[in-house]
GROMACS .gro file of C-alpha atoms in nm:
model
  160
    1UNK     CA    1   4.138  -3.800   6.516
    2UNK     CA    2   4.407  -3.839   6.254
    3UNK     CA    3   4.441  -4.188   6.374
    4UNK     CA    4   4.055  -4.245   6.291
    5UNK     CA    5   4.100  -4.095   5.957
    6UNK     CA    6   4.408  -4.321   5.880
    7UNK     CA    7   4.201  -4.634   5.985
    8UNK     CA    8   3.915  -4.527   5.751
    9UNK     CA    9   4.158  -4.460   5.460
   10UNK     CA   10   4.315  -4.798   5.507
   11UNK     CA   11   3.981  -4.962   5.511
   12UNK     CA   12   3.885  -4.793   5.182
   13UNK     CA   13   4.205  -4.877   5.032
   14UNK     CA   14   4.175  -5.252   5.144
   15UNK     CA   15   3.815  -5.257   4.994
   16UNK     CA   16   3.907  -5.118   4.653
   17UNK     CA   17   4.205  -5.375   4.658
   18UNK     CA   18   3.953  -5.650   4.738
   19UNK     CA   19   3.720  -5.536   4.459
   20UNK     CA   20   4.010  -5.506   4.209
   21UNK     CA   21   4.124  -5.877   4.305
   22UNK     CA   22   3.791  -5.999   4.266
   23UNK     CA   23   3.766  -5.844   3.924
   24UNK     CA   24   4.087  -5.974   3.816
   25UNK     CA   25   4.005  -6.326   3.929
   26UNK     CA   26   3.684  -6.352   3.751
   27UNK     CA   27   3.841  -6.226   3.419
   28UNK     CA   28   4.113  -6.496   3.467
   29UNK     CA   29   3.861  -6.755   3.534
   30UNK     CA   30   3.662  -6.645   3.236
   31UNK     CA   31   3.959  -6.663   3.010
   32UNK     CA   32   4.055  -6.998   3.136
   33UNK     CA   33   3.716  -7.155   3.118
   34UNK     CA   34   3.662  -7.294   2.754
   35UNK     CA   35   3.353  -7.207   2.583
   36UNK     CA   36   3.074  -7.464   2.607
   37UNK     CA   37   3.080  -7.655   2.268
   38UNK     CA   38   2.773  -7.826   2.134
   39UNK     CA   39   2.807  -8.162   2.009
   40UNK     CA   40   2.823  -8.199   1.628
   41UNK     CA   41   2.464  -8.310   1.497
   42UNK     CA   42   2.470  -8.659   1.369
   43UNK     CA   43   2.334  -8.706   1.013
   44UNK     CA   44   2.072  -8.927   0.952
   45UNK     CA   45   1.933  -9.106   0.624
   46UNK     CA   46   1.647  -8.820   0.601
   47UNK     CA   47   1.935  -8.548   0.640
   48UNK     CA   48   2.101  -8.664   0.330
   49UNK     CA   49   1.782  -8.716   0.167
   50UNK     CA   50   1.651  -8.342   0.226
   51UNK     CA   51   1.995  -8.184   0.153
   52UNK     CA   52   1.954  -8.342  -0.238
   53UNK     CA   53   1.598  -8.228  -0.245
   54UNK     CA   54   1.484  -7.908  -0.425
   55UNK     CA   55   1.388  -7.595  -0.204
   56UNK     CA   56   1.016  -7.628  -0.272
   57UNK     CA   57   1.027  -7.987  -0.134
   58UNK     CA   58   1.243  -7.871   0.168
   59UNK     CA   59   0.991  -7.606   0.260
   60UNK     CA   60   0.699  -7.857   0.273
   61UNK     CA   61   0.933  -8.099   0.496
   62UNK     CA   62   0.970  -7.827   0.748
   63UNK     CA   63   0.609  -7.729   0.755
   64UNK     CA   64   0.521  -8.089   0.826
   65UNK     CA   65   0.777  -8.113   1.110
   66UNK     CA   66   0.692  -7.785   1.275
   67UNK     CA   67   0.444  -7.859   1.539
   68UNK     CA   68   0.067  -7.716   1.461
   69UNK     CA   69   0.006  -7.373   1.577
   70UNK     CA   70  -0.267  -7.390   1.841
   71UNK     CA   71  -0.595  -7.246   1.753
   72UNK     CA   72  -0.677  -6.921   1.921
   73UNK     CA   73  -0.978  -6.935   2.159
   74UNK     CA   74  -1.252  -6.695   2.096
   75UNK     CA   75  -1.176  -6.440   2.387
   76UNK     CA   76  -0.825  -6.422   2.263
   77UNK     CA   77  -0.948  -6.340   1.899
   78UNK     CA   78  -1.160  -6.084   2.052
   79UNK     CA   79  -0.887  -5.898   2.238
   80UNK     CA   80  -0.657  -5.942   1.951
   81UNK     CA   81  -0.899  -5.781   1.712
   82UNK     CA   82  -0.970  -5.477   1.968
   83UNK     CA   83  -0.598  -5.409   2.015
   84UNK     CA   84  -0.523  -5.433   1.627
   85UNK     CA   85  -0.830  -5.195   1.524
   86UNK     CA   86  -0.716  -4.954   1.783
   87UNK     CA   87  -0.365  -4.966   1.690
   88UNK     CA   88  -0.467  -4.899   1.319
   89UNK     CA   89  -0.742  -4.646   1.361
   90UNK     CA   90  -0.618  -4.486   1.682
   91UNK     CA   91  -0.952  -4.511   1.836
   92UNK     CA   92  -1.049  -4.752   2.132
   93UNK     CA   93  -1.298  -5.023   2.066
   94UNK     CA   94  -1.571  -5.002   2.320
   95UNK     CA   95  -1.739  -5.312   2.275
   96UNK     CA   96  -1.799  -5.614   2.024
   97UNK     CA   97  -2.162  -5.639   1.897
   98UNK     CA   98  -2.133  -5.941   1.691
   99UNK     CA   99  -1.887  -6.217   1.628
  100UNK     CA  100  -1.858  -6.518   1.419
  101UNK     CA  101  -1.612  -6.789   1.305
  102UNK     CA  102  -1.610  -6.832   0.912
  103UNK     CA  103  -1.446  -7.057   0.694
  104UNK     CA  104  -1.189  -6.783   0.612
  105UNK     CA  105  -1.133  -6.707   0.984
  106UNK     CA  106  -1.351  -6.458   1.199
  107UNK     CA  107  -1.570  -6.154   1.134
  108UNK     CA  108  -1.660  -5.918   1.403
  109UNK     CA  109  -1.855  -5.592   1.424
  110UNK     CA  110  -1.685  -5.355   1.664
  111UNK     CA  111  -1.837  -5.036   1.833
  112UNK     CA  112  -1.593  -4.749   1.835
  113UNK     CA  113  -1.622  -4.401   1.985
  114UNK     CA  114  -1.520  -4.176   1.672
  115UNK     CA  115  -1.603  -3.820   1.836
  116UNK     CA  116  -1.649  -3.754   2.189
  117UNK     CA  117  -1.913  -3.498   2.265
  118UNK     CA  118  -2.081  -3.326   2.584
  119UNK     CA  119  -2.315  -3.443   2.677
  120UNK     CA  120  -2.202  -3.821   2.614
  121UNK     CA  121  -2.508  -3.925   2.450
  122UNK     CA  122  -2.430  -3.689   2.164
  123UNK     CA  123  -2.089  -3.868   2.104
  124UNK     CA  124  -2.051  -3.994   1.753
  125UNK     CA  125  -2.024  -4.386   1.746
  126UNK     CA  126  -1.929  -4.603   1.449
  127UNK     CA  127  -1.966  -4.971   1.373
  128UNK     CA  128  -1.674  -5.142   1.207
  129UNK     CA  129  -1.664  -5.471   1.045
  130UNK     CA  130  -1.349  -5.643   1.108
  131UNK     CA  131  -1.210  -5.957   0.925
  132UNK     CA  132  -0.933  -6.168   1.075
  133UNK     CA  133  -0.771  -6.473   0.976
  134UNK     CA  134  -0.799  -6.819   1.136
  135UNK     CA  135  -0.477  -6.735   1.373
  136UNK     CA  136  -0.662  -6.407   1.488
  137UNK     CA  137  -0.449  -6.147   1.288
  138UNK     CA  138  -0.649  -5.870   1.134
  139UNK     CA  139  -0.672  -5.877   0.743
  140UNK     CA  140  -0.914  -5.598   0.701
  141UNK     CA  141  -1.168  -5.380   0.857
  142UNK     CA  142  -1.429  -5.107   0.713
  143UNK     CA  143  -1.684  -4.871   0.880
  144UNK     CA  144  -2.035  -4.989   0.822
  145UNK     CA  145  -2.238  -4.747   1.017
  146UNK     CA  146  -2.218  -4.426   1.203
  147UNK     CA  147  -2.467  -4.301   1.456
  148UNK     CA  148  -2.495  -4.073   1.779
  149UNK     CA  149  -2.454  -4.264   2.108
  150UNK     CA  150  -2.802  -4.190   2.238
  151UNK     CA  151  -2.998  -4.288   1.939
  152UNK     CA  152  -3.161  -4.617   1.878
  153UNK     CA  153  -3.170  -4.790   1.533
  154UNK     CA  154  -3.463  -4.716   1.339
  155UNK     CA  155  -3.750  -4.947   1.335
  156UNK     CA  156  -3.714  -5.193   1.056
  157UNK     CA  157  -4.042  -5.321   0.867
  158UNK     CA  158  -4.189  -5.636   0.994
  159UNK     CA  159  -4.183  -5.542   1.347
  160UNK     CA  160  -3.815  -5.633   1.419
   0.00000   0.00000   0.00000
């Protein structure tokens, strides 16, 4: 039995030595390996020109050289609007009842559950007008209407 224990101890000792040697060799390799250096950037005529330009002109140069941002798709805009409104108000958007693209960006009307009641048909809902910039970032919102879930809109004159 003592022979078995000695064998196990010697195996454990050997494994720990192997582990230490492996760590030591990795540290040695990493200290010997030179850090990757990047080649110095070659200067061009446009570089020397822009260095002498004013900051405002330099900003316009970088804007032109930056690739144009991809226009978001309507479904992406809807998802972003619902998520941003929920983050700001703390209320989950249930649906989007209107959606249009304008010259300033996007305008949506979003239906939100404001106060849950039992039965559900008595819950208070609200319509929020949400405005987004062309990239789909929320720029403003306001509540335009509050109603009970089970109530239909009042009939408007003219049969609509």
